Structure formats: C-alpha cells, structure tokens
Short mmCIF file of C-alpha atoms and ligand atoms in Angstrom, two decimals:
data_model
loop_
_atom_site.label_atom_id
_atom_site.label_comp_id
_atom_site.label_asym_id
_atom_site.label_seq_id
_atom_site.Cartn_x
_atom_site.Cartn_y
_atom_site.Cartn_z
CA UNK A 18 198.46 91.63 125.68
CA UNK A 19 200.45 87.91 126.12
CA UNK A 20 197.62 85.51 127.03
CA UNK A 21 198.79 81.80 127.82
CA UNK A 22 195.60 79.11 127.01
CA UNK A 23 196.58 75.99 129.40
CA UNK A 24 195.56 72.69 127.63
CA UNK A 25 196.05 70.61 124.30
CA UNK A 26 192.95 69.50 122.87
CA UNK A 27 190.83 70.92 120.21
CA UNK A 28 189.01 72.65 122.80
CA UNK A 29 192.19 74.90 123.55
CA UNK A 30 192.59 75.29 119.88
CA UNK A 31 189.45 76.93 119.43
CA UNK A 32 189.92 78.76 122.05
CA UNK A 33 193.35 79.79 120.98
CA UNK A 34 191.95 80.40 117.62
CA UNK A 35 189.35 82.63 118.94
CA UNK A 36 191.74 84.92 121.58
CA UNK A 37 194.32 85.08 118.09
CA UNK A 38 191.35 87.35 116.83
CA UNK A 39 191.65 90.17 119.40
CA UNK A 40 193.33 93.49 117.99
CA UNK A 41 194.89 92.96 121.96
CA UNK A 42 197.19 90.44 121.26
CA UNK A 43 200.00 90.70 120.95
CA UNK A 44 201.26 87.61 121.88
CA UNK A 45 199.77 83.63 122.21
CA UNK A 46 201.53 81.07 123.98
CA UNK A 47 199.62 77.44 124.62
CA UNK A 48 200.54 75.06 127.03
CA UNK A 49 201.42 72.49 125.52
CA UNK A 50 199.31 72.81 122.41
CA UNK A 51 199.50 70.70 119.15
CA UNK A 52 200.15 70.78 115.39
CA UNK A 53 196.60 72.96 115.21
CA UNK A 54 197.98 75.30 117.64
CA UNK A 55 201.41 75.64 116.43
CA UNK A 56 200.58 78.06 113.48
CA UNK A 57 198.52 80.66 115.59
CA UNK A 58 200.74 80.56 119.02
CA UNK A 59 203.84 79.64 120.56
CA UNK A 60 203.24 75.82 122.44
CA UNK A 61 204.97 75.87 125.64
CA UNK A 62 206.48 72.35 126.39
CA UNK A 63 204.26 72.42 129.88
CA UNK A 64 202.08 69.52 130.81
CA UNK A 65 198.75 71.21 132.42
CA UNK A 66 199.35 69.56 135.40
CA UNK A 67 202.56 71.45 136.03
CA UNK A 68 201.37 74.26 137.68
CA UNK A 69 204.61 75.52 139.12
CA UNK A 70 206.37 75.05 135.66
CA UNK A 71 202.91 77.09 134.15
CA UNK A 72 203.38 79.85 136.79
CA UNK A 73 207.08 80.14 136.26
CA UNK A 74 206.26 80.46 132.44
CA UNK A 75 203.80 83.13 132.33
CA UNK A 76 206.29 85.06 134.73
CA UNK A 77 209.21 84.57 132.63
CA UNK A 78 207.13 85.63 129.44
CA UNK A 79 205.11 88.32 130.94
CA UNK A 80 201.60 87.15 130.28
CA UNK A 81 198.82 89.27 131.35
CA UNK A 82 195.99 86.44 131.25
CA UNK A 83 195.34 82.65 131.64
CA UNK A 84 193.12 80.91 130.16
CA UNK A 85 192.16 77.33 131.53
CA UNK A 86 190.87 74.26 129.36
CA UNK A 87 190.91 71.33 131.35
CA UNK A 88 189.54 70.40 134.88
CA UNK A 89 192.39 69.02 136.49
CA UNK A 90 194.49 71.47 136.97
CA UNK A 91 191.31 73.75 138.15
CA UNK A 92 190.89 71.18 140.63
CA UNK A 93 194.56 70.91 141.36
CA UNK A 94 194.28 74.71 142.02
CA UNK A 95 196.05 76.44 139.54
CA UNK A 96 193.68 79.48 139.70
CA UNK A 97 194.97 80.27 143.46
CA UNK A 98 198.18 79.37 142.64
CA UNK A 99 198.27 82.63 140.12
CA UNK A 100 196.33 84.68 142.16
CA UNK A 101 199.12 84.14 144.68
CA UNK A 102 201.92 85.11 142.51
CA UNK A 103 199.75 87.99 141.28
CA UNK A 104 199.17 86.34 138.05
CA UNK A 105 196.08 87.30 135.71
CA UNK A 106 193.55 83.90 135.49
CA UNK A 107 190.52 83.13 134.20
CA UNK A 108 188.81 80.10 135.77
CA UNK A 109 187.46 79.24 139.32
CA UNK A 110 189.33 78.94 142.61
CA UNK A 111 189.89 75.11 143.94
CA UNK A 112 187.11 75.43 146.11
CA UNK A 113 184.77 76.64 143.69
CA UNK A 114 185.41 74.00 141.09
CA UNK A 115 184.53 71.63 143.59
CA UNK A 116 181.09 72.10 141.87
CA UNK A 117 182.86 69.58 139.18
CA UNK A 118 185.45 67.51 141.20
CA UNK A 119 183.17 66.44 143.60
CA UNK A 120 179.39 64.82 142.53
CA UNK A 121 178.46 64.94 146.03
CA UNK A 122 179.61 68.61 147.13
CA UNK A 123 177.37 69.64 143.85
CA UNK A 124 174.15 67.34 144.63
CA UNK A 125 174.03 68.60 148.26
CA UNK A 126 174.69 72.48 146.93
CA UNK A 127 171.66 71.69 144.67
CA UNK A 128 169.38 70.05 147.24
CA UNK A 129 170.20 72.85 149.76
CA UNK A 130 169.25 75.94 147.30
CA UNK A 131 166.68 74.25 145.54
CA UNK A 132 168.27 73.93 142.28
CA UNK A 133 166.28 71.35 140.32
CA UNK A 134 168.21 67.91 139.79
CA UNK A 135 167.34 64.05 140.06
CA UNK A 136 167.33 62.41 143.06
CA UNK A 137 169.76 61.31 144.89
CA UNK A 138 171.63 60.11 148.00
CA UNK A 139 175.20 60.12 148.49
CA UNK A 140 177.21 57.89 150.45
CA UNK A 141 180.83 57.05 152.00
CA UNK A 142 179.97 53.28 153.19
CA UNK A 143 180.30 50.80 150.87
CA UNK A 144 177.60 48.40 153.00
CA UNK A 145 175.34 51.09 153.57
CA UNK A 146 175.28 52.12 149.40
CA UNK A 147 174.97 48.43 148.94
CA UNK A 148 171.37 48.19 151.34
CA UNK A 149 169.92 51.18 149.99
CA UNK A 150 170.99 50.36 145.77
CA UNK A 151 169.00 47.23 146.61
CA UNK A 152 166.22 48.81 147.98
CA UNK A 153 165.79 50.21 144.58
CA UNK A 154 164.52 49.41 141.26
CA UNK A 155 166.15 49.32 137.63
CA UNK A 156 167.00 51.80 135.84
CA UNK A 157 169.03 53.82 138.25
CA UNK A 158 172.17 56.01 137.55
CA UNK A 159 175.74 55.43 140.15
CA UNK A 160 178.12 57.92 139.97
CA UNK A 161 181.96 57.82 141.90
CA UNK A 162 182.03 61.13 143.63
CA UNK A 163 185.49 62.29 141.96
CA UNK A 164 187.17 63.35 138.73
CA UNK A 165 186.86 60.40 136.47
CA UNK A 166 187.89 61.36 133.05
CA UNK A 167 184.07 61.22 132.49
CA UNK A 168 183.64 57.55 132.91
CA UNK A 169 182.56 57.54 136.90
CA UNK A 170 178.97 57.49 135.70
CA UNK A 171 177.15 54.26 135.33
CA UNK A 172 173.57 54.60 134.08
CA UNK A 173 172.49 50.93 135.35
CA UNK A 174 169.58 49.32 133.40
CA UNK A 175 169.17 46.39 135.86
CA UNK A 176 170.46 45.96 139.74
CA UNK A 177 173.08 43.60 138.49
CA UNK A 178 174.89 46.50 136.58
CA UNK A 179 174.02 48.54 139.38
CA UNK A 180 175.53 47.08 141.64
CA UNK A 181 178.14 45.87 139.78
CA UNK A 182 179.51 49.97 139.32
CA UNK A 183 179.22 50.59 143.01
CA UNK A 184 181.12 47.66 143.62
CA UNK A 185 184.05 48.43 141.35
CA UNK A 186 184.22 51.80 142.40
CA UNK A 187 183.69 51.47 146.74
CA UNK A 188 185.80 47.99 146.75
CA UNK A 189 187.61 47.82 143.65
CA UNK A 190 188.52 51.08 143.62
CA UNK A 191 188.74 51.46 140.19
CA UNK A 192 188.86 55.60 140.23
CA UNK A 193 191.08 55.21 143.35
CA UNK A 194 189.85 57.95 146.03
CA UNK A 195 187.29 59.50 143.58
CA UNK A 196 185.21 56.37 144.68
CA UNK A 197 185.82 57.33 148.34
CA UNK A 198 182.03 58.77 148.07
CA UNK A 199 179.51 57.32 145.71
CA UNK A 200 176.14 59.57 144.54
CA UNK A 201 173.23 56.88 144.13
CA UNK A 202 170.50 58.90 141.73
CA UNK A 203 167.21 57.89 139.88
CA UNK A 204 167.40 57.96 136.00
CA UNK A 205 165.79 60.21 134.48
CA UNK A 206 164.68 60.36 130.60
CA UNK A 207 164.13 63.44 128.58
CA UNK A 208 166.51 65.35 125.38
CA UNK A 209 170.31 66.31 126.63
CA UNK A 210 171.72 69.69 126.50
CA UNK A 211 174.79 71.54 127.49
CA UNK A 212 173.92 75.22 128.67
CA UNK A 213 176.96 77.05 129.37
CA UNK A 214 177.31 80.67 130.87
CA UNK A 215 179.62 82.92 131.65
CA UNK A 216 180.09 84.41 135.46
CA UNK A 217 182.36 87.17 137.17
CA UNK A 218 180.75 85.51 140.55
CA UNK A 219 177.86 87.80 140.26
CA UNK A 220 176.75 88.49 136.87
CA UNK A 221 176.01 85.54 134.65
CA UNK A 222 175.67 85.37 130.84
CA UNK A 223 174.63 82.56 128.76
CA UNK A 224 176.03 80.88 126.06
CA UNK A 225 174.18 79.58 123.24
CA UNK A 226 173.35 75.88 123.88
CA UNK A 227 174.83 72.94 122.45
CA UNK A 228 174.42 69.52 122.60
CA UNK A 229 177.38 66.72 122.16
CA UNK A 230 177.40 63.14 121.59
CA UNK A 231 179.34 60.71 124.15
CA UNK A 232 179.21 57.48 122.49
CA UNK A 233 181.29 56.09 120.18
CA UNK A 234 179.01 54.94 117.68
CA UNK A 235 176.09 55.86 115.57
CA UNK A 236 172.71 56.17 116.92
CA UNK A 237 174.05 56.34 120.80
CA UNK A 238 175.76 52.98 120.27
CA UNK A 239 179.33 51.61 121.99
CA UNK A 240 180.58 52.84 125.18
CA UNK A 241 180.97 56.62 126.09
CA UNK A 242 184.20 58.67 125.36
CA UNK A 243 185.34 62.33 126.07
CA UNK A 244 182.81 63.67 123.43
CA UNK A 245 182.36 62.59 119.93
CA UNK A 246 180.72 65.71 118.02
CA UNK A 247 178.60 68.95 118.85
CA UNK A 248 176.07 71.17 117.51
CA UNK A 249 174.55 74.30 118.20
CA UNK A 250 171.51 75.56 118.45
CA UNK A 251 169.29 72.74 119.52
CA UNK A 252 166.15 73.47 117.79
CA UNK A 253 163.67 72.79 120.61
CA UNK A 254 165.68 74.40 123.03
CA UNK A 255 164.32 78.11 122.76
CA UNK A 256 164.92 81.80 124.42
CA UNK A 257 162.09 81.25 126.70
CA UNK A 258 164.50 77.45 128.30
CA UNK A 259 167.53 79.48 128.41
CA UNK A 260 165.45 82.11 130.58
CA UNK A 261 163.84 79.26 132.74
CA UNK A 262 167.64 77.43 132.99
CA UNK A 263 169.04 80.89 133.80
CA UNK A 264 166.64 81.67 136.80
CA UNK A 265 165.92 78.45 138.19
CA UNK A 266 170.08 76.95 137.52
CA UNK A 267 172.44 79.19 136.51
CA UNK A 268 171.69 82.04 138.53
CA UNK A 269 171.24 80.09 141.93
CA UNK A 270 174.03 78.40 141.54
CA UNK A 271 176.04 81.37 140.91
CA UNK A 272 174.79 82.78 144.32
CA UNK A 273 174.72 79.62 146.01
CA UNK A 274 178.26 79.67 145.19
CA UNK A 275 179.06 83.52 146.59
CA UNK A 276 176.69 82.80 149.56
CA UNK A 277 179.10 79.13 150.47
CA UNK A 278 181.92 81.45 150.50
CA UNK A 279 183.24 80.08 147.46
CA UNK A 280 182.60 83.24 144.88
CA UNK A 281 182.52 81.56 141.21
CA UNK A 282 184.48 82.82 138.15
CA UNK A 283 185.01 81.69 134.98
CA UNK A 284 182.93 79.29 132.76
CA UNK A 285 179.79 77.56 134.70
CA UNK A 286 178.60 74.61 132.51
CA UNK A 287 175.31 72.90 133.08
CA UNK A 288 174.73 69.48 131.85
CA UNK A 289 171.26 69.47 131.84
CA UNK A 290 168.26 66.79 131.32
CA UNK A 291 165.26 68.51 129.65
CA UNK A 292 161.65 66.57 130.82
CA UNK A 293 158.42 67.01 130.41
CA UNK A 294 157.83 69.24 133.72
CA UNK A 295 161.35 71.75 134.14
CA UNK A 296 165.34 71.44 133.33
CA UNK A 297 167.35 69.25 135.81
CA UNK A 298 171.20 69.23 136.45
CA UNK A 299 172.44 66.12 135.36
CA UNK A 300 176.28 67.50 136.30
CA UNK A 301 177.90 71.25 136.25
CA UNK A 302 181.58 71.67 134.83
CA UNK A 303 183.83 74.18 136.18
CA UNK A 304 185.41 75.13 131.81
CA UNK A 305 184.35 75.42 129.16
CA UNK A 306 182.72 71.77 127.46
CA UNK A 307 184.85 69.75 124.82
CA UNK A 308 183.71 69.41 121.92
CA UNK A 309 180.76 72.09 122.23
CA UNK A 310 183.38 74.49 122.34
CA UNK A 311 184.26 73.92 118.95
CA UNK A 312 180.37 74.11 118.04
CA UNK A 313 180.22 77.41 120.02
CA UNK A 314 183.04 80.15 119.69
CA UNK A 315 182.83 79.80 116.07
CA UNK A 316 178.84 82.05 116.72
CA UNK A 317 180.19 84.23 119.05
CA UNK A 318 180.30 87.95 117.46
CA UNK A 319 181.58 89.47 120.54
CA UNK A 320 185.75 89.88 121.47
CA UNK A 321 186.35 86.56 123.88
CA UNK A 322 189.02 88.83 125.61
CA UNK A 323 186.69 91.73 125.91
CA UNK A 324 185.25 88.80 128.05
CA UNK A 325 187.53 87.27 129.69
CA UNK A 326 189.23 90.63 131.19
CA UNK A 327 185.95 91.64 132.08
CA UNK A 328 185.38 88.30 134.23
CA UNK A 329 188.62 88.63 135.69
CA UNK A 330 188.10 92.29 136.69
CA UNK A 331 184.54 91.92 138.07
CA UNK A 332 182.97 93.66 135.72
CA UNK A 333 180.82 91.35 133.32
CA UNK A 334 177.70 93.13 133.82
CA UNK A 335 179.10 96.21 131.55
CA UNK A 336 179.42 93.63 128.79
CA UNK A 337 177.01 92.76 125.96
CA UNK A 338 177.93 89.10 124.18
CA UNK A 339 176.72 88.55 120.75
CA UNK A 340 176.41 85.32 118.86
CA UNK A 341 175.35 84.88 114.81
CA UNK A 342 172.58 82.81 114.09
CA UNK A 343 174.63 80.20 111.78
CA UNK A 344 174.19 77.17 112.67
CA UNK A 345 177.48 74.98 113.67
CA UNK A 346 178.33 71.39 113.41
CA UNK A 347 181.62 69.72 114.83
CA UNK A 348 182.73 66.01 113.96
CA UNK A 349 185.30 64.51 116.11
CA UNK A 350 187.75 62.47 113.97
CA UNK A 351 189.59 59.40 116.53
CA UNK A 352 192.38 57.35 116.47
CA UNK A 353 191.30 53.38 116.03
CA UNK A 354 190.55 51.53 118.96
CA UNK A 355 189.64 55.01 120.80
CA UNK A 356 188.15 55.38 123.28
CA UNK A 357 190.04 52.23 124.09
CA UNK A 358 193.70 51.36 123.70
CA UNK A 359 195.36 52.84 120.56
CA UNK A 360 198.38 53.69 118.49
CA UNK A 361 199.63 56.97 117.68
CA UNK A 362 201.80 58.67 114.93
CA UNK A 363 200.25 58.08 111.58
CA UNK A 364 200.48 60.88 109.00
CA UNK A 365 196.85 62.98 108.11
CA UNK A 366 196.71 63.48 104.99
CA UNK A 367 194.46 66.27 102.94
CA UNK A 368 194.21 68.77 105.36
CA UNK A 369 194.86 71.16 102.32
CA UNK A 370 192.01 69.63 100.51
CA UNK A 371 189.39 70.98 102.58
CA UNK A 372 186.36 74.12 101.40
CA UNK A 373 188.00 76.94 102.68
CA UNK A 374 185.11 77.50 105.57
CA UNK A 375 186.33 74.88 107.26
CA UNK A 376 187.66 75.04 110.77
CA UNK A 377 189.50 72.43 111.93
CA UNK A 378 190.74 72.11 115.47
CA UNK A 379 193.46 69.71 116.47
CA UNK A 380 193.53 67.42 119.49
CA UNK A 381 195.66 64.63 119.66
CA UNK A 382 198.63 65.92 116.56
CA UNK A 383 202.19 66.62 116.55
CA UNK A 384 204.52 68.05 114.08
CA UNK A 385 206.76 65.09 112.57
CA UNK A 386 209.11 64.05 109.58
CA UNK A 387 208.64 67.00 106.76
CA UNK A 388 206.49 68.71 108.92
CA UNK A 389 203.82 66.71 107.91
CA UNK A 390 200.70 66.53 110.86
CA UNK A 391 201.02 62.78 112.49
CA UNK A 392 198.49 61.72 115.15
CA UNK A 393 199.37 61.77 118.71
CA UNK A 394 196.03 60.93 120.84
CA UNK A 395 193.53 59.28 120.93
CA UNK A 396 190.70 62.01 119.87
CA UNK A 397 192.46 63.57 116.92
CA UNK A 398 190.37 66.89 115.02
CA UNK A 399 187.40 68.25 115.35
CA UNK A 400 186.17 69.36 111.70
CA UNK A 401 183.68 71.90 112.09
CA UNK A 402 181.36 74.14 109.66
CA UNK A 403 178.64 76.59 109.66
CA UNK A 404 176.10 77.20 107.80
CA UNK A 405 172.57 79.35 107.59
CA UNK A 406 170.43 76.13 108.23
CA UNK A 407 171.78 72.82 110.46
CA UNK A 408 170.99 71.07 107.36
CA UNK A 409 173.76 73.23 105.70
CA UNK A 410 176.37 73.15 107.74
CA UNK A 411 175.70 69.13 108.47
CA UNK A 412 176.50 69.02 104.33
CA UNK A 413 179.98 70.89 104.76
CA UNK A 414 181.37 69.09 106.96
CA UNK A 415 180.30 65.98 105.84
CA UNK A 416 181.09 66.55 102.48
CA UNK A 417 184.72 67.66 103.95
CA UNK A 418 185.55 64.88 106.33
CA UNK A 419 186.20 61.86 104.32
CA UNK A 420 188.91 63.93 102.45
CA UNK A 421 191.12 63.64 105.80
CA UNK A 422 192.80 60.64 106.05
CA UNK A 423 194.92 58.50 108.67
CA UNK A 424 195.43 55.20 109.38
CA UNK A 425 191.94 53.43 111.24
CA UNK A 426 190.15 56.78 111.75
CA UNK A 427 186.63 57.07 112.64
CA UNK A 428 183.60 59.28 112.91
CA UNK A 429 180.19 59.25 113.65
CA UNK A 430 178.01 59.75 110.97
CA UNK A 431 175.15 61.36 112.87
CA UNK A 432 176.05 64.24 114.70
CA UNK A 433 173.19 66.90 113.89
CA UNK A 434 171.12 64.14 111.92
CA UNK A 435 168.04 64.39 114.44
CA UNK A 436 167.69 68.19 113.91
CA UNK A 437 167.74 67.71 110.29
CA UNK A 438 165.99 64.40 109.42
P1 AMP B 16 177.66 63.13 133.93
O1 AMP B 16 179.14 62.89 133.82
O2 AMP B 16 177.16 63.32 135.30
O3 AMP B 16 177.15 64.14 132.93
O4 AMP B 16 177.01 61.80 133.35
C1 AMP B 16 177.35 61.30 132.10
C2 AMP B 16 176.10 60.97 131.34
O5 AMP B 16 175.33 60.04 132.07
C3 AMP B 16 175.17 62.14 131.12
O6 AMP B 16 175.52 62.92 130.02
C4 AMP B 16 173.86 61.44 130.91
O7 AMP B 16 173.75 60.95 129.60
C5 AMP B 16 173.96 60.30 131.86
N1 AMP B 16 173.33 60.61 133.15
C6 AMP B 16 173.91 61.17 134.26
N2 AMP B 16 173.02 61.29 135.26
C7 AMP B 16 171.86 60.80 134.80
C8 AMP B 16 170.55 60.65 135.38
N3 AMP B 16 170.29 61.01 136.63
N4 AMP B 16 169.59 60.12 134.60
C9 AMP B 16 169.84 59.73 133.34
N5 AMP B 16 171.04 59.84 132.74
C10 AMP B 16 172.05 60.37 133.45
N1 LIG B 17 181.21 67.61 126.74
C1 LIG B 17 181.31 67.16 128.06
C2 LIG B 17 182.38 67.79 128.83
O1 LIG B 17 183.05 68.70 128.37
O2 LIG B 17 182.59 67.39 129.96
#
C-alpha cells in the first residue's frame, strides 16, 4: 500500500512514523513533511492547502490512502475533493468538519442533542453581542466563530477584556470573516482533557486521553500557542470518564452528526472541561490533536492502518484497538520569540546524543548545508519518552532535552509535573 500523510508538523511525523510500521506499506509519501520525515518517507513539495496539486499527486503516484493532519484543508474540503476523483481518504467531509470550523454550528449541534457544554449564545450583530456581553458578569469566555489558528478564544477575566475581544473580532476584524459570528459562553473551571476517538460515522472508539499544555510558560504562564507539551494517561481521568464521555459526548455527537445529514469519519476530538457534576465540551476538532498525538500513537499496540482502512471502508466495529499501559510524555522544543515573531534556520545540534528510547518528532526543520537539521518554524520537535510510571518517562525526556541545542530554544519545564509531584 502507498499512503500519502498531508501536513508538516510533528503531528504528521508521528503519524508518519506510526503508518511506516505496517507490514502494508509499501510506500510513504508526506506532504510536505520535514527533516523528521525525510528518513521514513518521501516529502512531497505540496503545501496542504493545495488540494488540486495533493489530488494530482496521489494520482500520479498511485496512493491507496490519505491521511489528513491539519484542519484547513479538512475545512477547505479536501476529503470530497478525493472522494470525487475516487481517491482513498481518511478524514471528514467539509460539512462534517464544520463541527471544528465553525464554534457556532458545534454549540447549536450540542444544545439541540443535548450534548453537555457551557453556556452560550451566539451572535452575528456586533450591537446586539455588545448589549447582551454587558448584561453579564466577569469571568466569561468570547470565542470568533471561525478557524483561528487557535487564538479566536478569549477567556475574559473582567468586562473590559471582554469586551475588548468581541470588539476586535466583530469591528476590527482581526480573524477577518471567522469573526462574522461570535459565541458568547460562561467560564467554566474544572481539570482539562483531550478525549479523542475514532469513528467510521457509526461506530466510535476511544483513544486514550491526553492532556496538553497551551501556554508558553511554566505553571500556565504567557500567552497561548499551538500546544506546548502532552501527556497521557491523566491519572484522575479513569475507565469509568471515558465510558461517561463516550455515552453522553462522543457517541451523540457521532449520531447527531449521521442524523444532520452530515455522516462523520475520521478522528472526532473532544476538548473537554471536567467539573464537579459531568464532562462538558469546551470545543471538538475534526484530526487528530497536536501535540497529544505525539503523547498518544507511541501506546497504541494495534496496526494504525488496520484502522484507518477500516474507517474508510465502514467497517470499524470489526476492529479491536489496543494501547500499552506506559506512560508517555512529549516536550515541545520552540524557536525564540515563538509563539510570536521569530527567526528560522539555526543548526540543532545533538540529535545523535539522545537514550536510544527517544522519539523525536520534527515540526518546524529542514535539511540544510551538510545535511545538518536547521530550524524552519516556529514550534520545532517534540521530544517524547515512555516509561512504566509518568514519573519515569517525565525523567527521560528531561534528562534528554537539554542535550538538543539551537540558537534561543525553549521548553517548558512542567509538562507532566502535576501527575508526578
Ligand atoms: P478552544 O479553542 O475552544 O478549546 O479554547 C481554547 C481554550 O480556552 C481551552 O482549551 C480552554 O482552556 C479555554 N476555554 C474555552 N472555553 C472555555 C470555557 N467555556 N470556560 C473556560 N475555559 C474555556
Ligand atoms: N491540542 C489542541 C489542538 O490540537 O487543537
């Protein structure tokens, strides 16, 4: 089999990494990849966006199954594009991954099957947002209804902030149309965790959970980026929450899906706040999450393209998936400045210097001079271990990282503490 992964961060590695391990392939090709990639698969010179260039490619080459990272071009529709030319994908249709591109098509999907989330109220009139955000009271969350690169959510902690957000994203359009519709919620409070399943549309299968970190600094500090380090299993979060999340989310959203007209396939991930009464939906993703990918695939026992085909073809329900019970860390190592303005194309250094259990995936790196690794983005690697204990695998890979090297990186120093300390 020649399966084509569509993406280029360490995400897409890992999932590359993990579809390289299938006694069916027989041949890897990433669109367009990176220096991580490079060794395992061919990188196609393809931005993700370019879904007629992607189509053309897996035509040319013969590939029997895409695999999609990233949500834009889900949302661009590069799942019904294949399906048109009669091209394997894994992923959902446009309309489906509306469930991610649009905040308010997802609240109203959840308020109409009883799916439990916060509060909220959505709205397309800047005045009328405006009268109703000052009807309410500190802290309260806005959110611009579109794909934001994650940073369309503003969790306000006074009215001023508040209203601040709504008005940079109704008048200032600073997310362009994304901010054509605003979701006004209350703030809730509670522990954070990423429960992702898998779905032919009608069968659904969780993953193991995960949690990530989205701000820069230690101890939650700094302002939020695309994801600065995962781990996996969250101790509190037990069999008997993935149940409850499975009947009362995943599942009904699923159907809810099927039942809209708009049958879901592929990766259904639940960002999810856990209270003190039951799980709420703080957002749903239409892929797999970045970085608890890299905290997840390296537990699961089972073939990914076993599961994958099977998702494709419509038959997930004849498919067990097995996980270890390791526990798994991932660091995310960034450029300086990230995840603000920065420079690219400094040489990492002691790559080769790492315990030989250690995974890394590469984001943002290219090939350069010597065919030494330079970065090339702003999130860099994800350096990731496992262990038999959290406590273990939180000691490899920070006992690894600060032999990697380049110019102004930086980590956090916390990712797993809480489960350990
Ligand atoms: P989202 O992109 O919707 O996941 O929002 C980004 C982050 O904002 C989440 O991971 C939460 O930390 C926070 N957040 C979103 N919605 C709420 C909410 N209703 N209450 C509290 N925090 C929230
Ligand atoms: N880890 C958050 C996301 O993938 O959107």
């Amino acid at each position: 089999m020649k399966v084509m992964v569509i993406g280029g961060g360490a995400r897409e590695h890992a999932l590359a990494w993990k579809i390289a391990q299938s006694p069916k392939i027989t041949g890897l090709y990433v669109a367009p990849g990176n220096a991580g990639t490079a060794p395992i698969a061919h990188n196609l010179n393809i931005r993700p966006n370019d879904i007629e260039a992607l189509g053309k490619a897996a035509q040319d080459i013969g590939i029997d199954l895409t695999v999609v990272g990233p949500e834009a071009p889900l949302a661009s529709g590069v799942v019904d594009y294949f399906e048109g030319l009669g091209l394997p994908i894994f992923g959902p249709t446009k309309a489906a991954t509306q469930i991610e591109s649009s905040k308010v098509f997802a609240k109203k999907l959840m308020q109409q099957y009883g799916i439990p989330c916060p509060n909220g109220i959505t709205f397309s009139n800047y005045s009328e947002a405006r009268k109703y955000l000052e009807s309410q009271s500190a802290p309260v969350v806005v959110k611009a209804d579109g794909l934001a690169s994650g940073k369309g959510v503003t969790v306000a902690s006074s009215k001023e902030e508040a209203l601040k957000a709504l008005s940079d994203i109704m008048e200032g359009r600073i997310f362009g149309s994304a901010g054509d519709s605003v979701l006004i919620e209350e703030c809730l409070t509670g522990r954070e965790v990423s429960l992702l399943a898998f779905t032919d549309g009608k069968t659904v299968i969780p993953m193991i959970p995960a949690c990530d970190y989205k701000r820069v600094l230690d101890n939650d500090q700094g302002p939020n980026t695309g994801g600065m380090g995962s781990y996996s299993p969250p101790g509190f979060f037990n069999a008997e929450l993935t149940r409850q999340v499975m009947k009362t989310i995943l599942q009904p959203a699923v159907s809810a899906m099927a039942h809209e007209g708009m049958p879901y396939k592929g990766v259904l991930y639940a960002g999810l706040m856990i209270a003190t009464d039951e799980p709420k939906v703080l957002e749903f993703n239409a892929r797999f999450g970045d970085p608890e990918t890299q905290a997840i695939l390296p537990r699961l026992q089972t073939d990914l393209v076993d599961i994958l085909l099977a998702i494709v073809d419509n038959r997930l329900s004849e498919l067990t998936v097995e996980w270890n019970n390791d526990a798994c860390v991932g660091v995310v190592m960034a450029s300086a400045g990230y995840p603000g303005n920065y420079k690219t194309g400094f040489p990492i250094t002691g790559l080769d210097k790492l315990d030989e259990e250690i995974l890394v995936f590469h984001a943002g790196t290219k090939f350069g001079e010597n065919s030494r690794v330079y970065t090339d983005g702003g999130r860099v690697l994800t350096v990731t271990a496992s262990g038999k204990t959290m406590a273990e695998a939180k000691a490899k890979v920070y006992h690894n990282l600060p032999r990697i090297h380049f110019d102004g990186c930086h980590y956090r120093k916390d990712i797993a503490a809480r489960e350990v300390n």
